[in-house]
């Protein structure tokens, strides 16, 4: 295994790591959307068929494409048992905001999807007073999400969270979150929380940029992880991770924390294959 990631012609990724022996978790084959399934969201005077994204999701067929016209949408996007593509008509022109006084309310949530959900080109903002599972974007057990070219921030919790599910986070920004930028955990029934993070900027979060623990399984490549309040990347008990070609600098507690003896992480590889402003801290518990 040589630590490479190759891009297939269909836009998915195949990982060649000792960590992962097949692409099943990181590169689920997306079922192509049918042309007749395309749906437009936005004001009627602009050609929108639906006023809200959730109305469009309810009407969409499996594998459908939902295109969102520019604007601010104050709603929670919930995908339960359905996989679709949701894309901004123009990258960065769509802001989805959910601010609530109620706990456990995410701006974007995937649960029990039967295929990979794709969300592309959106600004996602969040506030909800949860003690646990406080995420702007939450990928719950049994789900798969591809989040691409998005901008994510939570003023109350974590930016993106995966628990016993699968996440591909690509070419996105996760920043200025009250807690971690990206957090990966296993599920309650033992399923790993798998995340592939590529080409992202993860910065200025109050705690760590990337936090992996308790069944989290992460591959980080070609990311910039800077100016976070704790570690750039924290790899704690019960997790597995590989890091390649990342820049990790300016984080208050240090670049990378590795809890040696309780995680499947090669500290020498982390130091040798990434640009770190401080060596990875190997903490023996």
PDB file of C-alpha atoms in Angstrom:
ATOM      1  CA  UNK A   1       0.000   0.000   0.000  1.00  0.00           C
ATOM      2  CA  UNK A   2       1.523   3.309  -1.049  1.00  0.00           C
ATOM      3  CA  UNK A   3      -0.765   5.916   0.524  1.00  0.00           C
ATOM      4  CA  UNK A   4      -2.141   7.229  -2.756  1.00  0.00           C
ATOM      5  CA  UNK A   5      -5.613   8.473  -3.495  1.00  0.00           C
ATOM      6  CA  UNK A   6      -6.686   8.140  -7.097  1.00  0.00           C
ATOM      7  CA  UNK A   7      -9.642   9.766  -8.777  1.00  0.00           C
ATOM      8  CA  UNK A   8     -11.879   7.547 -10.835  1.00  0.00           C
ATOM      9  CA  UNK A   9     -13.583   8.742 -13.968  1.00  0.00           C
ATOM     10  CA  UNK A  10     -16.918   9.006 -12.193  1.00  0.00           C
ATOM     11  CA  UNK A  11     -15.557  11.541  -9.706  1.00  0.00           C
ATOM     12  CA  UNK A  12     -15.371   9.195  -6.733  1.00  0.00           C
ATOM     13  CA  UNK A  13     -12.209   8.275  -4.851  1.00  0.00           C
ATOM     14  CA  UNK A  14     -10.442   4.997  -4.304  1.00  0.00           C
ATOM     15  CA  UNK A  15      -8.057   4.819  -1.358  1.00  0.00           C
ATOM     16  CA  UNK A  16      -4.960   2.644  -1.305  1.00  0.00           C
ATOM     17  CA  UNK A  17      -3.982   2.512   2.342  1.00  0.00           C
ATOM     18  CA  UNK A  18      -3.325  -0.116   4.908  1.00  0.00           C
ATOM     19  CA  UNK A  19      -6.162   1.648   6.702  1.00  0.00           C
ATOM     20  CA  UNK A  20      -8.662   0.942   3.949  1.00  0.00           C
ATOM     21  CA  UNK A  21      -8.510  -2.055   1.638  1.00  0.00           C
ATOM     22  CA  UNK A  22     -11.434  -1.106  -0.557  1.00  0.00           C
ATOM     23  CA  UNK A  23     -13.220   2.057  -1.616  1.00  0.00           C
ATOM     24  CA  UNK A  24     -16.567   0.863  -0.303  1.00  0.00           C
ATOM     25  CA  UNK A  25     -16.862   3.399   2.514  1.00  0.00           C
ATOM     26  CA  UNK A  26     -15.247   6.417   0.895  1.00  0.00           C
ATOM     27  CA  UNK A  27     -16.478   6.087  -2.646  1.00  0.00           C
ATOM     28  CA  UNK A  28     -19.973   4.752  -2.805  1.00  0.00           C
ATOM     29  CA  UNK A  29     -21.179   4.672  -6.387  1.00  0.00           C
ATOM     30  CA  UNK A  30     -23.628   7.521  -6.831  1.00  0.00           C
ATOM     31  CA  UNK A  31     -26.671   6.595  -8.813  1.00  0.00           C
ATOM     32  CA  UNK A  32     -27.012   9.018 -11.736  1.00  0.00           C
ATOM     33  CA  UNK A  33     -29.896  11.441 -11.531  1.00  0.00           C
ATOM     34  CA  UNK A  34     -32.475  11.312 -14.267  1.00  0.00           C
ATOM     35  CA  UNK A  35     -32.970  14.494 -16.263  1.00  0.00           C
ATOM     36  CA  UNK A  36     -36.677  14.568 -15.455  1.00  0.00           C
ATOM     37  CA  UNK A  37     -35.833  14.544 -11.722  1.00  0.00           C
ATOM     38  CA  UNK A  38     -34.219  18.017 -11.835  1.00  0.00           C
ATOM     39  CA  UNK A  39     -35.990  20.451  -9.471  1.00  0.00           C
ATOM     40  CA  UNK A  40     -35.507  24.203  -9.065  1.00  0.00           C
ATOM     41  CA  UNK A  41     -35.814  25.956  -5.680  1.00  0.00           C
ATOM     42  CA  UNK A  42     -36.322  29.698  -5.349  1.00  0.00           C
ATOM     43  CA  UNK A  43     -38.806  32.516  -5.877  1.00  0.00           C
ATOM     44  CA  UNK A  44     -41.524  31.733  -8.414  1.00  0.00           C
ATOM     45  CA  UNK A  45     -40.732  34.908 -10.330  1.00  0.00           C
ATOM     46  CA  UNK A  46     -37.210  33.572 -10.849  1.00  0.00           C
ATOM     47  CA  UNK A  47     -38.415  30.219 -12.108  1.00  0.00           C
ATOM     48  CA  UNK A  48     -38.380  28.300  -8.835  1.00  0.00           C
ATOM     49  CA  UNK A  49     -40.818  25.423  -8.559  1.00  0.00           C
ATOM     50  CA  UNK A  50     -40.480  25.165  -4.770  1.00  0.00           C
ATOM     51  CA  UNK A  51     -39.989  27.911  -2.189  1.00  0.00           C
ATOM     52  CA  UNK A  52     -37.958  25.777   0.224  1.00  0.00           C
ATOM     53  CA  UNK A  53     -35.301  23.117  -0.079  1.00  0.00           C
ATOM     54  CA  UNK A  54     -37.257  20.705   2.115  1.00  0.00           C
ATOM     55  CA  UNK A  55     -40.301  20.933  -0.146  1.00  0.00           C
ATOM     56  CA  UNK A  56     -38.059  20.020  -3.050  1.00  0.00           C
ATOM     57  CA  UNK A  57     -36.573  17.076  -1.154  1.00  0.00           C
ATOM     58  CA  UNK A  58     -40.044  15.735  -0.390  1.00  0.00           C
ATOM     59  CA  UNK A  59     -40.965  15.894  -4.085  1.00  0.00           C
ATOM     60  CA  UNK A  60     -37.682  14.537  -5.446  1.00  0.00           C
ATOM     61  CA  UNK A  61     -37.178  10.961  -6.546  1.00  0.00           C
ATOM     62  CA  UNK A  62     -34.203   8.943  -5.352  1.00  0.00           C
ATOM     63  CA  UNK A  63     -31.116  10.177  -7.185  1.00  0.00           C
ATOM     64  CA  UNK A  64     -32.796  13.436  -8.167  1.00  0.00           C
ATOM     65  CA  UNK A  65     -30.999  16.762  -8.619  1.00  0.00           C
ATOM     66  CA  UNK A  66     -32.185  19.835  -6.717  1.00  0.00           C
ATOM     67  CA  UNK A  67     -30.774  23.165  -7.899  1.00  0.00           C
ATOM     68  CA  UNK A  68     -31.138  26.120  -5.531  1.00  0.00           C
ATOM     69  CA  UNK A  69     -31.321  29.679  -6.828  1.00  0.00           C
ATOM     70  CA  UNK A  70     -29.317  32.434  -5.065  1.00  0.00           C
ATOM     71  CA  UNK A  71     -30.670  33.659  -1.743  1.00  0.00           C
ATOM     72  CA  UNK A  72     -30.906  33.079   1.989  1.00  0.00           C
ATOM     73  CA  UNK A  73     -32.924  30.060   3.121  1.00  0.00           C
ATOM     74  CA  UNK A  74     -33.835  29.851   6.810  1.00  0.00           C
ATOM     75  CA  UNK A  75     -34.582  26.158   7.231  1.00  0.00           C
ATOM     76  CA  UNK A  76     -33.251  22.825   8.438  1.00  0.00           C
ATOM     77  CA  UNK A  77     -32.374  20.464   5.627  1.00  0.00           C
ATOM     78  CA  UNK A  78     -33.260  16.923   6.671  1.00  0.00           C
ATOM     79  CA  UNK A  79     -32.708  13.862   4.502  1.00  0.00           C
ATOM     80  CA  UNK A  80     -34.212  10.744   6.050  1.00  0.00           C
ATOM     81  CA  UNK A  81     -34.038   7.653   3.862  1.00  0.00           C
ATOM     82  CA  UNK A  82     -33.595   9.628   0.651  1.00  0.00           C
ATOM     83  CA  UNK A  83     -30.471  10.398  -1.387  1.00  0.00           C
ATOM     84  CA  UNK A  84     -30.380  13.353  -3.761  1.00  0.00           C
ATOM     85  CA  UNK A  85     -27.956  15.986  -5.021  1.00  0.00           C
ATOM     86  CA  UNK A  86     -28.542  19.515  -3.718  1.00  0.00           C
ATOM     87  CA  UNK A  87     -26.477  22.155  -5.488  1.00  0.00           C
ATOM     88  CA  UNK A  88     -26.312  25.929  -5.606  1.00  0.00           C
ATOM     89  CA  UNK A  89     -27.094  27.401  -9.014  1.00  0.00           C
ATOM     90  CA  UNK A  90     -23.997  29.556  -8.456  1.00  0.00           C
ATOM     91  CA  UNK A  91     -21.321  28.486  -5.994  1.00  0.00           C
ATOM     92  CA  UNK A  92     -21.435  30.555  -2.812  1.00  0.00           C
ATOM     93  CA  UNK A  93     -24.703  32.293  -3.713  1.00  0.00           C
ATOM     94  CA  UNK A  94     -26.926  30.155  -1.479  1.00  0.00           C
ATOM     95  CA  UNK A  95     -26.894  30.587   2.311  1.00  0.00           C
ATOM     96  CA  UNK A  96     -28.799  28.086   4.444  1.00  0.00           C
ATOM     97  CA  UNK A  97     -29.222  29.242   8.048  1.00  0.00           C
ATOM     98  CA  UNK A  98     -30.765  27.531  11.041  1.00  0.00           C
ATOM     99  CA  UNK A  99     -30.686  29.335  14.384  1.00  0.00           C
ATOM    100  CA  UNK A 100     -32.795  27.817  17.142  1.00  0.00           C
ATOM    101  CA  UNK A 101     -33.301  27.899  20.905  1.00  0.00           C
ATOM    102  CA  UNK A 102     -34.078  24.164  20.776  1.00  0.00           C
ATOM    103  CA  UNK A 103     -31.333  21.522  21.143  1.00  0.00           C
ATOM    104  CA  UNK A 104     -30.251  18.877  18.615  1.00  0.00           C
ATOM    105  CA  UNK A 105     -31.278  20.838  15.554  1.00  0.00           C
ATOM    106  CA  UNK A 106     -28.740  20.744  12.724  1.00  0.00           C
ATOM    107  CA  UNK A 107     -28.727  22.900   9.619  1.00  0.00           C
ATOM    108  CA  UNK A 108     -28.110  19.814   7.460  1.00  0.00           C
ATOM    109  CA  UNK A 109     -28.809  16.277   8.676  1.00  0.00           C
ATOM    110  CA  UNK A 110     -28.550  12.934   6.879  1.00  0.00           C
ATOM    111  CA  UNK A 111     -29.937   9.776   8.443  1.00  0.00           C
ATOM    112  CA  UNK A 112     -30.666   6.320   7.095  1.00  0.00           C
ATOM    113  CA  UNK A 113     -30.025   7.347   3.505  1.00  0.00           C
ATOM    114  CA  UNK A 114     -30.046   4.517   0.978  1.00  0.00           C
ATOM    115  CA  UNK A 115     -27.248   6.070  -1.089  1.00  0.00           C
ATOM    116  CA  UNK A 116     -24.853   9.003  -0.991  1.00  0.00           C
ATOM    117  CA  UNK A 117     -26.299  12.483  -0.570  1.00  0.00           C
ATOM    118  CA  UNK A 118     -24.348  15.222  -2.397  1.00  0.00           C
ATOM    119  CA  UNK A 119     -24.447  18.863  -1.268  1.00  0.00           C
ATOM    120  CA  UNK A 120     -22.454  21.316  -3.342  1.00  0.00           C
ATOM    121  CA  UNK A 121     -21.605  25.017  -3.360  1.00  0.00           C
ATOM    122  CA  UNK A 122     -23.537  26.211  -0.288  1.00  0.00           C
ATOM    123  CA  UNK A 123     -22.923  28.371   2.776  1.00  0.00           C
ATOM    124  CA  UNK A 124     -24.245  26.571   5.866  1.00  0.00           C
ATOM    125  CA  UNK A 125     -24.736  28.415   9.171  1.00  0.00           C
ATOM    126  CA  UNK A 126     -25.943  27.099  12.523  1.00  0.00           C
ATOM    127  CA  UNK A 127     -26.823  27.801  16.140  1.00  0.00           C
ATOM    128  CA  UNK A 128     -28.557  25.367  18.537  1.00  0.00           C
ATOM    129  CA  UNK A 129     -27.859  24.933  22.272  1.00  0.00           C
ATOM    130  CA  UNK A 130     -27.205  21.160  22.309  1.00  0.00           C
ATOM    131  CA  UNK A 131     -24.785  19.683  24.831  1.00  0.00           C
ATOM    132  CA  UNK A 132     -24.040  16.683  22.582  1.00  0.00           C
ATOM    133  CA  UNK A 133     -24.430  16.216  18.821  1.00  0.00           C
ATOM    134  CA  UNK A 134     -24.147  19.946  18.301  1.00  0.00           C
ATOM    135  CA  UNK A 135     -23.330  20.128  14.589  1.00  0.00           C
ATOM    136  CA  UNK A 136     -24.068  22.419  11.702  1.00  0.00           C
ATOM    137  CA  UNK A 137     -23.824  19.356   9.432  1.00  0.00           C
ATOM    138  CA  UNK A 138     -24.567  15.936  10.931  1.00  0.00           C
ATOM    139  CA  UNK A 139     -24.126  12.591   9.171  1.00  0.00           C
ATOM    140  CA  UNK A 140     -25.945  10.002  11.275  1.00  0.00           C
ATOM    141  CA  UNK A 141     -25.633   6.224  11.368  1.00  0.00           C
ATOM    142  CA  UNK A 142     -26.432   4.451   8.125  1.00  0.00           C
ATOM    143  CA  UNK A 143     -25.875   7.535   5.982  1.00  0.00           C
ATOM    144  CA  UNK A 144     -23.369   8.790   3.422  1.00  0.00           C
ATOM    145  CA  UNK A 145     -22.722  12.431   2.534  1.00  0.00           C
ATOM    146  CA  UNK A 146     -20.481  14.130  -0.018  1.00  0.00           C
ATOM    147  CA  UNK A 147     -20.046  17.780   0.978  1.00  0.00           C
ATOM    148  CA  UNK A 148     -18.236  19.686  -1.751  1.00  0.00           C
ATOM    149  CA  UNK A 149     -17.265  23.355  -2.216  1.00  0.00           C
ATOM    150  CA  UNK A 150     -19.244  24.380   0.869  1.00  0.00           C
ATOM    151  CA  UNK A 151     -18.597  26.930   3.616  1.00  0.00           C
ATOM    152  CA  UNK A 152     -19.598  25.716   7.095  1.00  0.00           C
ATOM    153  CA  UNK A 153     -19.745  27.464  10.462  1.00  0.00           C
ATOM    154  CA  UNK A 154     -21.531  26.915  13.795  1.00  0.00           C
ATOM    155  CA  UNK A 155     -21.738  29.592  16.471  1.00  0.00           C
ATOM    156  CA  UNK A 156     -22.806  26.991  19.065  1.00  0.00           C
ATOM    157  CA  UNK A 157     -20.975  23.759  18.289  1.00  0.00           C
ATOM    158  CA  UNK A 158     -19.044  21.743  15.707  1.00  0.00           C
ATOM    159  CA  UNK A 159     -18.992  22.422  12.005  1.00  0.00           C
ATOM    160  CA  UNK A 160     -19.307  18.911  10.554  1.00  0.00           C
ATOM    161  CA  UNK A 161     -19.906  15.699  12.493  1.00  0.00           C
ATOM    162  CA  UNK A 162     -20.045  12.046  11.477  1.00  0.00           C
ATOM    163  CA  UNK A 163     -21.152   9.290  13.866  1.00  0.00           C
ATOM    164  CA  UNK A 164     -21.179   5.734  12.550  1.00  0.00           C
ATOM    165  CA  UNK A 165     -21.598   6.978   8.986  1.00  0.00           C
ATOM    166  CA  UNK A 166     -19.564   8.040   5.942  1.00  0.00           C
ATOM    167  CA  UNK A 167     -18.451  11.537   4.950  1.00  0.00           C
ATOM    168  CA  UNK A 168     -16.465  12.911   2.032  1.00  0.00           C
ATOM    169  CA  UNK A 169     -15.602  16.564   2.664  1.00  0.00           C
ATOM    170  CA  UNK A 170     -13.945  18.138  -0.361  1.00  0.00           C
ATOM    171  CA  UNK A 171     -12.760  21.616  -1.361  1.00  0.00           C
ATOM    172  CA  UNK A 172     -14.653  23.252   1.492  1.00  0.00           C
ATOM    173  CA  UNK A 173     -14.094  25.651   4.390  1.00  0.00           C
ATOM    174  CA  UNK A 174     -15.013  24.891   8.005  1.00  0.00           C
ATOM    175  CA  UNK A 175     -14.292  27.858  10.220  1.00  0.00           C
ATOM    176  CA  UNK A 176     -15.120  29.932  13.290  1.00  0.00           C
ATOM    177  CA  UNK A 177     -17.022  27.153  15.026  1.00  0.00           C
ATOM    178  CA  UNK A 178     -17.660  27.283  18.751  1.00  0.00           C
ATOM    179  CA  UNK A 179     -16.233  23.779  19.132  1.00  0.00           C
ATOM    180  CA  UNK A 180     -14.347  21.556  16.657  1.00  0.00           C
ATOM    181  CA  UNK A 181     -14.307  22.106  12.927  1.00  0.00           C
ATOM    182  CA  UNK A 182     -14.736  18.444  11.916  1.00  0.00           C
ATOM    183  CA  UNK A 183     -15.527  15.633  14.389  1.00  0.00           C
ATOM    184  CA  UNK A 184     -15.660  11.891  13.648  1.00  0.00           C
ATOM    185  CA  UNK A 185     -16.888   9.170  15.997  1.00  0.00           C
ATOM    186  CA  UNK A 186     -18.115   5.611  15.723  1.00  0.00           C
ATOM    187  CA  UNK A 187     -21.792   4.817  16.115  1.00  0.00           C
ATOM    188  CA  UNK A 188     -23.492   3.394  19.190  1.00  0.00           C
ATOM    189  CA  UNK A 189     -23.805  -0.004  17.491  1.00  0.00           C
ATOM    190  CA  UNK A 190     -20.108  -0.167  16.640  1.00  0.00           C
ATOM    191  CA  UNK A 191     -20.104   1.119  13.058  1.00  0.00           C
ATOM    192  CA  UNK A 192     -17.059   3.326  12.369  1.00  0.00           C
ATOM    193  CA  UNK A 193     -17.438   7.011  11.641  1.00  0.00           C
ATOM    194  CA  UNK A 194     -15.520   7.314   8.368  1.00  0.00           C
ATOM    195  CA  UNK A 195     -14.410  10.598   6.893  1.00  0.00           C
ATOM    196  CA  UNK A 196     -12.257  11.537   3.936  1.00  0.00           C
ATOM    197  CA  UNK A 197     -11.250  15.211   4.073  1.00  0.00           C
ATOM    198  CA  UNK A 198      -9.478  16.579   0.983  1.00  0.00           C
ATOM    199  CA  UNK A 199      -8.528  20.043  -0.196  1.00  0.00           C
ATOM    200  CA  UNK A 200     -10.228  21.846   2.683  1.00  0.00           C
ATOM    201  CA  UNK A 201      -9.414  24.868   4.847  1.00  0.00           C
ATOM    202  CA  UNK A 202     -10.229  24.184   8.496  1.00  0.00           C
ATOM    203  CA  UNK A 203      -9.445  27.256  10.507  1.00  0.00           C
ATOM    204  CA  UNK A 204     -10.184  29.510  13.459  1.00  0.00           C
ATOM    205  CA  UNK A 205     -12.340  27.024  15.351  1.00  0.00           C
ATOM    206  CA  UNK A 206     -12.477  27.403  19.125  1.00  0.00           C
ATOM    207  CA  UNK A 207     -11.305  23.849  19.857  1.00  0.00           C
ATOM    208  CA  UNK A 208      -9.470  21.503  17.445  1.00  0.00           C
ATOM    209  CA  UNK A 209      -9.665  21.731  13.688  1.00  0.00           C
ATOM    210  CA  UNK A 210     -10.231  17.979  13.254  1.00  0.00           C
ATOM    211  CA  UNK A 211     -11.194  15.756  16.198  1.00  0.00           C
ATOM    212  CA  UNK A 212     -11.295  11.952  15.791  1.00  0.00           C
ATOM    213  CA  UNK A 213     -12.178   9.583  18.632  1.00  0.00           C
ATOM    214  CA  UNK A 214     -14.008   6.407  19.700  1.00  0.00           C
ATOM    215  CA  UNK A 215     -14.403   4.561  16.414  1.00  0.00           C
ATOM    216  CA  UNK A 216     -13.622   7.471  14.120  1.00  0.00           C
ATOM    217  CA  UNK A 217     -11.735   6.487  10.954  1.00  0.00           C
ATOM    218  CA  UNK A 218     -10.215   9.436   9.081  1.00  0.00           C
ATOM    219  CA  UNK A 219      -8.087  10.109   6.024  1.00  0.00           C
ATOM    220  CA  UNK A 220      -6.892  13.720   5.681  1.00  0.00           C
ATOM    221  CA  UNK A 221      -5.107  14.864   2.546  1.00  0.00           C
ATOM    222  CA  UNK A 222      -4.051  18.227   1.116  1.00  0.00           C
ATOM    223  CA  UNK A 223      -5.833  20.321   3.739  1.00  0.00           C
ATOM    224  CA  UNK A 224      -4.863  23.553   5.473  1.00  0.00           C
ATOM    225  CA  UNK A 225      -5.588  23.339   9.204  1.00  0.00           C
ATOM    226  CA  UNK A 226      -4.619  26.588  10.894  1.00  0.00           C
ATOM    227  CA  UNK A 227      -5.328  28.959  13.771  1.00  0.00           C
ATOM    228  CA  UNK A 228      -7.540  26.651  15.825  1.00  0.00           C
ATOM    229  CA  UNK A 229      -7.875  27.078  19.593  1.00  0.00           C
ATOM    230  CA  UNK A 230      -6.583  23.630  20.562  1.00  0.00           C
ATOM    231  CA  UNK A 231      -4.841  21.154  18.228  1.00  0.00           C
ATOM    232  CA  UNK A 232      -4.933  21.293  14.494  1.00  0.00           C
ATOM    233  CA  UNK A 233      -5.738  17.565  14.464  1.00  0.00           C
ATOM    234  CA  UNK A 234      -6.575  15.581  17.619  1.00  0.00           C
ATOM    235  CA  UNK A 235      -6.462  11.774  17.300  1.00  0.00           C
ATOM    236  CA  UNK A 236      -7.721  10.312  20.550  1.00  0.00           C
ATOM    237  CA  UNK A 237      -8.535   6.913  21.993  1.00  0.00           C
ATOM    238  CA  UNK A 238     -10.095   4.304  19.759  1.00  0.00           C
ATOM    239  CA  UNK A 239      -9.580   5.988  16.384  1.00  0.00           C
ATOM    240  CA  UNK A 240      -7.728   5.232  13.144  1.00  0.00           C
ATOM    241  CA  UNK A 241      -6.243   7.899  10.864  1.00  0.00           C
ATOM    242  CA  UNK A 242      -3.846   8.629   7.995  1.00  0.00           C
ATOM    243  CA  UNK A 243      -2.562  12.121   7.145  1.00  0.00           C
ATOM    244  CA  UNK A 244      -0.842  13.150   3.906  1.00  0.00           C
ATOM    245  CA  UNK A 245       0.215  16.491   2.412  1.00  0.00           C
ATOM    246  CA  UNK A 246      -1.562  18.645   4.981  1.00  0.00           C
ATOM    247  CA  UNK A 247      -0.390  22.026   6.244  1.00  0.00           C
ATOM    248  CA  UNK A 248      -1.023  22.259   9.983  1.00  0.00           C
ATOM    249  CA  UNK A 249       0.176  25.457  11.642  1.00  0.00           C
ATOM    250  CA  UNK A 250      -0.643  28.163  14.154  1.00  0.00           C
ATOM    251  CA  UNK A 251      -2.866  26.002  16.361  1.00  0.00           C
ATOM    252  CA  UNK A 252      -2.763  26.959  20.040  1.00  0.00           C
ATOM    253  CA  UNK A 253      -2.024  23.527  21.567  1.00  0.00           C
ATOM    254  CA  UNK A 254       0.141  22.211  18.731  1.00  0.00           C
ATOM    255  CA  UNK A 255      -0.171  20.690  15.297  1.00  0.00           C
ATOM    256  CA  UNK A 256      -1.275  17.069  15.848  1.00  0.00           C
ATOM    257  CA  UNK A 257      -2.047  15.130  19.021  1.00  0.00           C
ATOM    258  CA  UNK A 258      -1.753  11.341  18.877  1.00  0.00           C
ATOM    259  CA  UNK A 259      -2.731   9.227  21.884  1.00  0.00           C
ATOM    260  CA  UNK A 260      -0.138   6.489  21.406  1.00  0.00           C
ATOM    261  CA  UNK A 261      -1.223   3.037  22.494  1.00  0.00           C
ATOM    262  CA  UNK A 262      -4.917   3.626  22.008  1.00  0.00           C
ATOM    263  CA  UNK A 263      -5.061   4.704  18.352  1.00  0.00           C
ATOM    264  CA  UNK A 264      -3.965   3.198  15.033  1.00  0.00           C
ATOM    265  CA  UNK A 265      -1.795   6.086  13.845  1.00  0.00           C
ATOM    266  CA  UNK A 266       1.838   6.115  12.656  1.00  0.00           C
ATOM    267  CA  UNK A 267       3.378   9.170  14.322  1.00  0.00           C
ATOM    268  CA  UNK A 268       6.519   9.079  12.170  1.00  0.00           C
ATOM    269  CA  UNK A 269       4.373   9.053   9.039  1.00  0.00           C
ATOM    270  CA  UNK A 270       2.363  12.015  10.316  1.00  0.00           C
ATOM    271  CA  UNK A 271       5.568  13.976  10.911  1.00  0.00           C
ATOM    272  CA  UNK A 272       7.187  12.925   7.646  1.00  0.00           C
ATOM    273  CA  UNK A 273       4.348  13.394   5.197  1.00  0.00           C
ATOM    274  CA  UNK A 274       2.806  16.654   6.359  1.00  0.00           C
ATOM    275  CA  UNK A 275       3.952  20.251   6.802  1.00  0.00           C
ATOM    276  CA  UNK A 276       3.688  20.737  10.567  1.00  0.00           C
ATOM    277  CA  UNK A 277       4.918  23.805  12.422  1.00  0.00           C
ATOM    278  CA  UNK A 278       5.473  21.619  15.513  1.00  0.00           C
ATOM    279  CA  UNK A 279       6.088  17.843  15.601  1.00  0.00           C
ATOM    280  CA  UNK A 280       3.111  15.633  16.310  1.00  0.00           C
ATOM    281  CA  UNK A 281       2.681  15.240  20.050  1.00  0.00           C
ATOM    282  CA  UNK A 282       2.766  11.535  20.903  1.00  0.00           C
ATOM    283  CA  UNK A 283       0.940  11.308  24.211  1.00  0.00           C
ATOM    284  CA  UNK A 284       1.254   7.981  26.029  1.00  0.00           C
ATOM    285  CA  UNK A 285      -1.747   7.231  28.183  1.00  0.00           C
TER     286      UNK A 285
END
